mmCIF file of C-alpha atoms in Angstrom:
data_model
loop_
_atom_site.group_PDB
_atom_site.id
_atom_site.type_symbol
_atom_site.label_atom_id
_atom_site.label_comp_id
_atom_site.label_asym_id
_atom_site.label_seq_id
_atom_site.Cartn_x
_atom_site.Cartn_y
_atom_site.Cartn_z
ATOM 1 C CA MET A 8 7.400 66.641 2.596
ATOM 2 C CA ILE A 9 7.587 67.896 -0.961
ATOM 3 C CA ILE A 10 5.604 65.333 -2.957
ATOM 4 C CA GLU A 11 5.824 65.034 -6.728
ATOM 5 C CA ILE A 12 3.175 62.847 -8.368
ATOM 6 C CA GLU A 13 4.142 61.460 -11.754
ATOM 7 C CA GLU A 14 1.416 61.873 -14.372
ATOM 8 C CA LYS A 15 1.880 58.238 -15.493
ATOM 9 C CA ALA A 16 0.926 57.075 -11.994
ATOM 10 C CA ALA A 17 -2.180 59.270 -12.211
ATOM 11 C CA CYS A 18 -3.186 57.365 -15.373
ATOM 12 C CA ASP A 19 -3.424 54.026 -13.532
ATOM 13 C CA PRO A 20 -6.922 53.532 -12.000
ATOM 14 C CA ARG A 21 -5.483 51.036 -9.506
ATOM 15 C CA GLU A 22 -3.467 53.839 -7.903
ATOM 16 C CA HIS A 23 -6.216 56.463 -7.589
ATOM 17 C CA LYS A 24 -7.164 55.567 -3.999
ATOM 18 C CA TRP A 25 -3.542 55.964 -2.900
ATOM 19 C CA LEU A 26 -3.157 59.280 -4.677
ATOM 20 C CA ASP A 27 -6.372 60.453 -3.008
ATOM 21 C CA ARG A 28 -4.924 59.583 0.390
ATOM 22 C CA ILE A 29 -1.792 61.563 -0.389
ATOM 23 C CA LEU A 30 -3.922 64.556 -1.383
ATOM 24 C CA ASN A 31 -5.849 64.327 1.896
ATOM 25 C CA LYS A 32 -2.622 64.949 3.819
ATOM 26 C CA ILE A 33 -1.581 67.697 1.436
ATOM 27 C CA GLU A 34 -4.948 69.321 2.040
ATOM 28 C CA ASP A 35 -4.405 68.997 5.801
ATOM 29 C CA GLY A 36 -1.242 71.087 5.374
ATOM 30 C CA TRP A 37 1.184 68.299 6.251
ATOM 31 C CA HIS A 38 2.928 68.323 2.875
ATOM 32 C CA ILE A 39 3.071 70.343 -0.330
ATOM 33 C CA TRP A 40 2.486 69.130 -3.868
ATOM 34 C CA ASP A 41 5.239 69.775 -6.379
ATOM 35 C CA PHE A 42 3.758 69.637 -9.879
ATOM 36 C CA THR A 43 4.390 70.247 -13.525
ATOM 37 C CA GLY A 44 1.219 71.775 -14.978
ATOM 38 C CA GLN A 45 -2.537 71.659 -14.549
ATOM 39 C CA GLU A 46 -3.185 70.593 -18.148
ATOM 40 C CA ASP A 47 -0.986 67.510 -17.703
ATOM 41 C CA TYR A 48 -3.160 66.280 -14.842
ATOM 42 C CA LYS A 49 -6.455 67.124 -16.602
ATOM 43 C CA LYS A 50 -5.661 64.438 -19.171
ATOM 44 C CA THR A 51 -5.089 61.679 -16.594
ATOM 45 C CA SER A 52 -7.736 59.147 -15.590
ATOM 46 C CA TRP A 53 -7.259 60.358 -11.993
ATOM 47 C CA VAL A 54 -9.041 63.566 -13.031
ATOM 48 C CA ALA A 55 -10.788 63.037 -16.365
ATOM 49 C CA GLU A 56 -12.733 59.869 -15.501
ATOM 50 C CA ARG A 57 -13.829 60.594 -11.932
ATOM 51 C CA GLY A 58 -16.444 63.339 -12.052
ATOM 52 C CA THR A 59 -16.585 65.461 -8.916
ATOM 53 C CA LYS A 60 -13.608 63.537 -7.483
ATOM 54 C CA GLY A 61 -11.523 64.759 -10.378
ATOM 55 C CA ASP A 62 -12.825 68.285 -9.867
ATOM 56 C CA SER A 63 -11.637 68.201 -6.258
ATOM 57 C CA VAL A 64 -8.161 67.171 -7.419
ATOM 58 C CA MET A 65 -8.029 70.265 -9.621
ATOM 59 C CA GLU A 66 -9.331 72.485 -6.820
ATOM 60 C CA LEU A 67 -6.558 71.266 -4.557
ATOM 61 C CA PHE A 68 -4.069 71.718 -7.387
ATOM 62 C CA GLN A 69 -5.005 75.395 -7.572
ATOM 63 C CA ALA A 70 -4.740 75.771 -3.797
ATOM 64 C CA CYS A 71 -1.286 74.197 -3.877
ATOM 65 C CA VAL A 72 -0.116 76.624 -6.538
ATOM 66 C CA SER A 73 -0.692 79.565 -4.214
ATOM 67 C CA ARG A 74 0.434 77.768 -1.056
ATOM 68 C CA SER A 75 3.730 76.526 -2.479
ATOM 69 C CA ALA A 76 4.718 80.067 -3.413
ATOM 70 C CA TRP A 77 5.410 80.786 0.255
ATOM 71 C CA THR A 78 5.837 77.380 1.939
ATOM 72 C CA LYS A 79 8.295 75.383 -0.131
ATOM 73 C CA SER A 80 11.243 77.693 0.437
ATOM 74 C CA ILE A 81 10.532 78.093 4.151
ATOM 75 C CA TRP A 82 10.626 74.679 5.760
ATOM 76 C CA HIS A 83 9.797 71.587 3.734
ATOM 77 C CA GLY A 84 12.918 69.489 3.301
ATOM 78 C CA ARG A 85 12.298 65.841 2.429
ATOM 79 C CA ARG A 86 11.262 65.094 -1.157
ATOM 80 C CA VAL A 87 9.312 62.085 -2.447
ATOM 81 C CA ARG A 88 8.482 61.235 -6.057
ATOM 82 C CA VAL A 89 5.379 59.076 -6.516
ATOM 83 C CA THR A 90 5.838 56.750 -9.466
ATOM 84 C CA CYS A 91 4.846 53.251 -10.573
ATOM 85 C CA HIS A 92 8.447 52.552 -11.563
ATOM 86 C CA PRO A 93 10.860 53.674 -8.790
ATOM 87 C CA ARG A 94 14.435 54.308 -9.870
ATOM 88 C CA GLY A 95 16.025 56.327 -7.055
ATOM 89 C CA ASN A 96 16.048 56.557 -3.262
ATOM 90 C CA ASN A 97 13.351 59.245 -3.272
ATOM 91 C CA ASP A 98 11.000 57.277 -5.554
ATOM 92 C CA LEU A 99 8.052 55.393 -4.027
ATOM 93 C CA ILE A 100 5.120 53.523 -5.488
ATOM 94 C CA PRO A 101 1.781 55.220 -4.651
ATOM 95 C CA GLN A 102 0.839 52.816 -1.847
ATOM 96 C CA LYS A 103 4.141 53.248 0.018
ATOM 97 C CA ALA A 104 4.100 56.990 -0.597
ATOM 98 C CA ALA A 105 0.579 57.254 0.830
ATOM 99 C CA ARG A 106 1.519 55.331 3.957
ATOM 100 C CA LEU A 107 4.589 57.501 4.484
ATOM 101 C CA ALA A 108 2.531 60.667 3.952
ATOM 102 C CA ASP A 109 0.108 59.447 6.647
ATOM 103 C CA GLU A 110 2.872 59.099 9.254
ATOM 104 C CA GLN A 111 3.719 61.898 11.655
ATOM 105 C CA LEU A 112 7.235 63.236 11.764
ATOM 106 C CA VAL A 113 8.703 61.980 15.067
ATOM 107 C CA ILE A 114 11.238 64.038 17.025
ATOM 108 C CA LEU A 115 12.744 61.532 19.443
ATOM 109 C CA VAL A 116 14.112 63.002 22.703
ATOM 110 C CA GLU A 117 15.012 61.805 26.187
ATOM 111 C CA ASN A 118 12.096 63.576 27.909
ATOM 112 C CA ARG A 119 9.062 64.525 25.827
ATOM 113 C CA GLU A 120 7.922 67.159 28.359
ATOM 114 C CA SER A 121 11.053 69.165 29.156
ATOM 115 C CA ASP A 122 12.855 68.597 25.845
ATOM 116 C CA GLY A 123 9.588 69.112 23.995
ATOM 117 C CA ASP A 124 9.127 72.514 25.633
ATOM 118 C CA PHE A 125 12.701 73.396 24.643
ATOM 119 C CA ILE A 126 12.146 72.480 20.980
ATOM 120 C CA ARG A 127 8.828 74.291 20.725
ATOM 121 C CA ARG A 128 10.246 77.446 22.324
ATOM 122 C CA VAL A 129 13.285 77.447 20.052
ATOM 123 C CA ALA A 130 10.997 77.045 17.032
ATOM 124 C CA LYS A 131 8.679 79.800 18.309
ATOM 125 C CA GLU A 132 11.511 82.283 18.608
ATOM 126 C CA LEU A 133 13.744 81.301 15.701
ATOM 127 C CA ASP A 134 11.392 79.730 13.119
ATOM 128 C CA PRO A 135 7.708 80.591 13.752
ATOM 129 C CA ALA A 136 6.604 79.030 10.437
ATOM 130 C CA LEU A 137 7.898 75.660 11.626
ATOM 131 C CA LEU A 138 6.056 75.959 14.941
ATOM 132 C CA ASN A 139 2.810 76.874 13.165
ATOM 133 C CA TRP A 140 3.200 73.774 11.005
ATOM 134 C CA MET A 141 3.789 71.613 14.102
ATOM 135 C CA LYS A 142 0.727 72.989 15.927
ATOM 136 C CA GLN A 143 -1.889 72.537 13.192
ATOM 137 C CA GLU A 144 -4.666 69.962 13.564
ATOM 138 C CA PRO A 145 -4.380 67.115 12.883
ATOM 139 C CA GLN A 146 -0.816 67.388 14.103
ATOM 140 C CA PRO A 147 1.790 66.384 11.503
ATOM 141 C CA CYS A 148 4.539 66.011 14.092
ATOM 142 C CA ARG A 149 4.971 64.599 17.585
ATOM 143 C CA ILE A 150 7.771 64.912 20.104
ATOM 144 C CA ASP A 151 8.210 61.534 21.756
ATOM 145 C CA SER A 152 10.435 59.660 24.181
ATOM 146 C CA VAL A 153 10.984 55.965 24.869
ATOM 147 C CA GLY A 154 13.347 56.115 27.836
ATOM 148 C CA GLY A 155 17.066 56.836 28.098
ATOM 149 C CA LYS A 156 19.705 56.793 25.396
ATOM 150 C CA GLY A 157 19.838 52.979 25.396
ATOM 151 C CA GLN A 158 16.133 52.671 24.592
ATOM 152 C CA MET A 159 16.463 55.421 22.001
ATOM 153 C CA ASN A 160 19.194 53.382 20.320
ATOM 154 C CA ILE A 161 16.885 50.368 20.116
ATOM 155 C CA GLU A 162 14.071 52.521 18.698
ATOM 156 C CA VAL A 163 16.355 53.978 16.033
ATOM 157 C CA GLU A 164 17.515 50.489 15.041
ATOM 158 C CA LYS A 165 13.899 49.348 14.740
ATOM 159 C CA CYS A 166 12.916 52.383 12.644
ATOM 160 C CA GLY A 167 15.990 51.975 10.456
ATOM 161 C CA ALA A 168 14.819 48.516 9.389
ATOM 162 C CA LYS A 169 11.579 49.913 7.937
ATOM 163 C CA VAL A 170 11.078 50.610 4.226
ATOM 164 C CA PRO A 171 10.577 53.367 3.290
ATOM 165 C CA ARG A 172 12.678 55.123 5.902
ATOM 166 C CA PRO A 173 10.369 56.748 8.491
ATOM 167 C CA ARG A 174 10.453 60.473 9.179
ATOM 168 C CA LEU A 175 12.540 60.638 12.358
ATOM 169 C CA VAL A 176 14.927 63.131 13.953
ATOM 170 C CA VAL A 177 16.841 62.384 17.163
ATOM 171 C CA ILE A 178 17.857 65.042 19.705
ATOM 172 C CA VAL A 179 19.908 64.024 22.731
ATOM 173 C CA ASP A 180 21.809 65.635 25.631
ATOM 174 C CA SER A 181 25.594 65.537 25.435
ATOM 175 C CA ASP A 182 26.001 65.184 29.247
ATOM 176 C CA LYS A 183 29.308 67.065 28.868
ATOM 177 C CA ARG A 184 30.591 68.450 32.189
ATOM 178 C CA HIS A 185 33.193 70.944 30.968
ATOM 179 C CA PRO A 186 34.274 72.642 27.694
ATOM 180 C CA ASP A 187 36.949 70.043 26.853
ATOM 181 C CA ASP A 188 34.652 67.106 27.553
ATOM 182 C CA THR A 189 33.211 64.920 24.806
ATOM 183 C CA PRO A 190 29.626 63.672 24.563
ATOM 184 C CA SER A 191 28.810 60.645 26.658
ATOM 185 C CA LYS A 192 29.538 57.180 25.294
ATOM 186 C CA GLU A 193 25.788 56.556 25.047
ATOM 187 C CA ALA A 194 25.239 59.745 23.035
ATOM 188 C CA LYS A 195 28.015 58.860 20.600
ATOM 189 C CA THR A 196 26.674 55.316 20.193
ATOM 190 C CA LEU A 197 23.242 56.737 19.437
ATOM 191 C CA ARG A 198 24.655 59.163 16.872
ATOM 192 C CA LYS A 199 26.488 56.279 15.147
ATOM 193 C CA ARG A 200 23.279 54.256 15.007
ATOM 194 C CA CYS A 201 21.400 57.211 13.519
ATOM 195 C CA TYR A 202 24.081 57.711 10.872
ATOM 196 C CA GLU A 203 23.971 54.023 9.902
ATOM 197 C CA SER A 204 20.166 54.122 9.690
ATOM 198 C CA GLY A 205 19.963 57.357 7.708
ATOM 199 C CA PHE A 206 18.511 59.563 10.454
ATOM 200 C CA SER A 207 19.630 63.005 11.606
ATOM 201 C CA CYS A 208 20.966 63.191 15.176
ATOM 202 C CA TRP A 209 21.545 66.415 17.081
ATOM 203 C CA ILE A 210 23.768 66.015 20.130
ATOM 204 C CA LEU A 211 23.437 69.226 22.106
ATOM 205 C CA ALA A 212 26.709 71.134 22.444
ATOM 206 C CA LYS A 213 25.831 72.213 25.985
ATOM 207 C CA ARG A 214 25.264 69.764 28.834
ATOM 208 C CA GLU A 215 21.446 69.508 28.557
ATOM 209 C CA SER A 216 18.545 71.378 26.992
ATOM 210 C CA GLU A 217 18.051 73.380 30.217
ATOM 211 C CA ASN A 218 21.493 74.936 29.693
ATOM 212 C CA TYR A 219 20.033 76.934 26.791
ATOM 213 C CA LEU A 220 17.606 78.777 29.076
ATOM 214 C CA PRO A 221 18.288 82.535 28.946
ATOM 215 C CA GLY A 222 18.304 84.572 32.138
ATOM 216 C CA GLU A 223 15.095 86.333 31.109
ATOM 217 C CA LEU A 224 13.132 83.092 31.313
ATOM 218 C CA LEU A 225 14.817 81.918 34.501
ATOM 219 C CA ARG A 226 14.030 85.201 36.235
ATOM 220 C CA LEU A 227 10.360 85.230 35.232
ATOM 221 C CA ARG A 228 9.530 81.908 36.895
ATOM 222 C CA GLN A 229 6.583 82.335 39.261
ATOM 223 C CA ASP A 230 6.122 81.452 42.966
ATOM 224 C CA VAL A 231 9.667 80.282 43.664
ATOM 225 C CA GLY A 232 10.758 82.431 46.612
ATOM 226 C CA ALA A 233 13.684 84.663 47.521
ATOM 227 C CA ASP A 234 16.325 81.906 47.489
ATOM 228 C CA TYR A 235 15.552 81.209 43.863
ATOM 229 C CA ARG A 236 15.967 84.874 42.959
ATOM 230 C CA ILE A 237 19.359 84.952 44.669
ATOM 231 C CA ARG A 238 20.347 81.813 42.748
ATOM 232 C CA VAL A 239 19.460 83.496 39.444
ATOM 233 C CA ASP A 240 21.575 86.514 40.429
ATOM 234 C CA VAL A 241 24.585 84.259 41.005
ATOM 235 C CA TRP A 242 23.903 82.256 37.822
ATOM 236 C CA GLU A 243 23.873 85.450 35.748
ATOM 237 C CA ARG A 244 27.391 86.272 36.951
ATOM 238 C CA LEU A 245 28.739 82.968 35.609
ATOM 239 C CA THR A 246 30.840 82.890 32.464
ATOM 240 C CA ASN A 247 29.307 81.413 29.316
ATOM 241 C CA ASP A 248 31.316 78.210 29.763
ATOM 242 C CA GLN A 249 30.132 77.883 33.338
ATOM 243 C CA LYS A 250 26.512 78.374 32.263
ATOM 244 C CA ASP A 251 26.916 75.826 29.474
ATOM 245 C CA PHE A 252 28.029 72.979 31.746
ATOM 246 C CA PHE A 253 26.433 73.781 35.101
ATOM 247 C CA ASN A 254 23.974 71.080 36.182
ATOM 248 C CA MET A 255 20.847 73.231 36.085
ATOM 249 C CA LYS A 256 18.636 70.718 37.903
ATOM 250 C CA ASP A 257 20.981 69.320 40.568
ATOM 251 C CA GLY A 258 23.646 71.984 41.002
ATOM 252 C CA LEU A 259 27.381 71.703 41.539
ATOM 253 C CA SER A 260 28.807 68.206 41.919
ATOM 254 C CA GLU A 261 29.856 67.050 45.369
ATOM 255 C CA ASN A 262 32.633 65.004 43.728
ATOM 256 C CA PRO A 263 33.739 67.135 40.781
ATOM 257 C CA LYS A 264 36.233 66.005 38.189
ATOM 258 C CA PRO A 265 39.457 68.058 38.055
ATOM 259 C CA GLN A 266 38.187 69.851 34.938
ATOM 260 C CA GLU A 267 34.981 70.800 36.778
ATOM 261 C CA GLU A 268 36.969 72.104 39.732
ATOM 262 C CA LYS A 269 38.945 74.243 37.324
ATOM 263 C CA LEU A 270 35.793 75.445 35.530
ATOM 264 C CA PHE A 271 34.059 76.596 38.709
ATOM 265 C CA GLY A 272 37.185 77.342 40.742
ATOM 266 C CA SER A 273 36.779 81.116 40.380
ATOM 267 C CA LEU A 274 33.482 81.107 42.321
ATOM 268 C CA SER A 275 33.452 82.304 45.892
ATOM 269 C CA GLU A 276 32.469 79.830 48.590
ATOM 270 C CA THR A 277 29.257 81.804 49.073
ATOM 271 C CA ASP A 278 28.337 81.512 45.394
ATOM 272 C CA LYS A 279 29.194 77.807 45.360
ATOM 273 C CA LYS A 280 26.851 77.263 48.283
ATOM 274 C CA VAL A 281 24.042 79.159 46.523
ATOM 275 C CA LEU A 282 24.473 77.026 43.383
ATOM 276 C CA SER A 283 25.001 73.730 45.198
ATOM 277 C CA ASN A 284 21.389 72.572 44.789
ATOM 278 C CA GLY A 285 20.691 73.926 41.316
ATOM 279 C CA PHE A 286 17.266 75.103 40.172
ATOM 280 C CA GLY A 287 15.424 71.845 40.830
ATOM 281 C CA THR A 288 13.979 69.099 38.664
ATOM 282 C CA HIS A 289 11.247 71.331 37.234
ATOM 283 C CA VAL A 290 13.471 74.131 35.937
ATOM 284 C CA ALA A 291 12.408 73.281 32.362
ATOM 285 C CA LYS A 292 9.030 74.832 33.166
ATOM 286 C CA CYS A 293 10.768 78.148 32.548
ATOM 287 C CA TRP A 294 10.410 77.502 28.820
ATOM 288 C CA ASN A 295 6.671 78.150 29.220
ATOM 289 C CA GLU A 296 6.498 80.661 32.080
ATOM 290 C CA HIS A 297 6.915 83.753 29.932
ATOM 291 C CA ARG A 298 5.284 83.926 26.508
ATOM 292 C CA GLY A 299 6.833 87.226 25.406
ATOM 293 C CA ASP A 300 9.631 87.651 22.899
ATOM 294 C CA CYS A 301 13.007 86.259 23.995
ATOM 295 C CA ARG A 302 14.485 85.700 20.538
ATOM 296 C CA ALA A 303 17.603 87.798 21.094
ATOM 297 C CA ALA A 304 18.354 86.271 24.499
ATOM 298 C CA LEU A 305 17.841 82.721 23.220
ATOM 299 C CA ALA A 306 19.981 83.375 20.161
ATOM 300 C CA LYS A 307 22.705 84.707 22.448
ATOM 301 C CA ARG A 308 22.638 81.532 24.570
ATOM 302 C CA GLY A 309 22.372 79.102 21.654
ATOM 303 C CA GLY A 310 23.953 80.915 18.738
ATOM 304 C CA GLN A 311 24.246 79.197 15.385
ATOM 305 C CA GLU A 312 23.790 75.766 16.966
ATOM 306 C CA LEU A 313 20.068 76.304 17.478
ATOM 307 C CA ILE A 314 19.604 77.423 13.872
ATOM 308 C CA GLU A 315 21.414 74.314 12.662
ATOM 309 C CA GLY A 316 19.384 72.116 15.016
ATOM 310 C CA ILE A 317 16.142 73.499 13.642
ATOM 311 C CA GLY A 318 17.556 72.819 10.182
ATOM 312 C CA LEU A 319 17.935 69.101 11.015
ATOM 313 C CA ILE A 320 14.247 68.945 11.907
ATOM 314 C CA LYS A 321 13.263 70.756 8.711
ATOM 315 C CA LYS A 322 15.154 68.187 6.608
ATOM 316 C CA GLU A 323 12.383 65.708 7.468
ATOM 317 C CA VAL A 324 9.380 68.070 7.380
#
């Protein structure tokens, strides 16, 4: 977060311990300190009356001056103003601000392993500064799951009742089965709950996160046998729409809807048979199989949507 500390709050000795806690997290690299001027803080009791403790505040102030020159414009999005007299939605008293600063940003997904690998790989390729922030120790962010969309809805409702609003972003599969389909009822209910609670919700435009895998990563999977290689060959001949809504884990449906029959109707019987079983339940491992650059291929599969999705995460960083 971008944290502004009002000088008047720094003149209240009762608030010093909370301001110190906020600075600890700024020093950890979780947040950045937005400030007015060094001389303004030198006059406060937070600095002037605390000996070496005050000196450390000024040392961190100087470090923040240089750090903010390259971090603030890159990925910090949420802003908090620390004040003893809150007036707006972004204003918090020091105690509440300190507790919020201590909390990790939570990215809530359906499966923390497979969806987590997807998010980290997208960040690695399209926004390395964000990934570096996520990976630092102690970690300022965690990718978590609580079950299916129904449980996610309950978790969002619970988080929405907290004051101040927690740092939470929700990412969920659309479960769409063809280009003219709409997100599942559960996904739309979850998005509505997020909107009502003030949280960002990214419903994937493709069927699931695995549908964003580029061919380069699918092909580089290790120890999978000749049948798998043939399956990748067939998959690469699919149209973009077919790739977007193919069930990557389970394959073609045995009881397809009319729109699915139309979508995959151009495939030969041989190709349908090859794709009938999909790539298996562990296909998401492909996100980690190959560590080389796949930025262009991923951007081609995900386009502007992935950039905008990363932007939703950065709104809470």
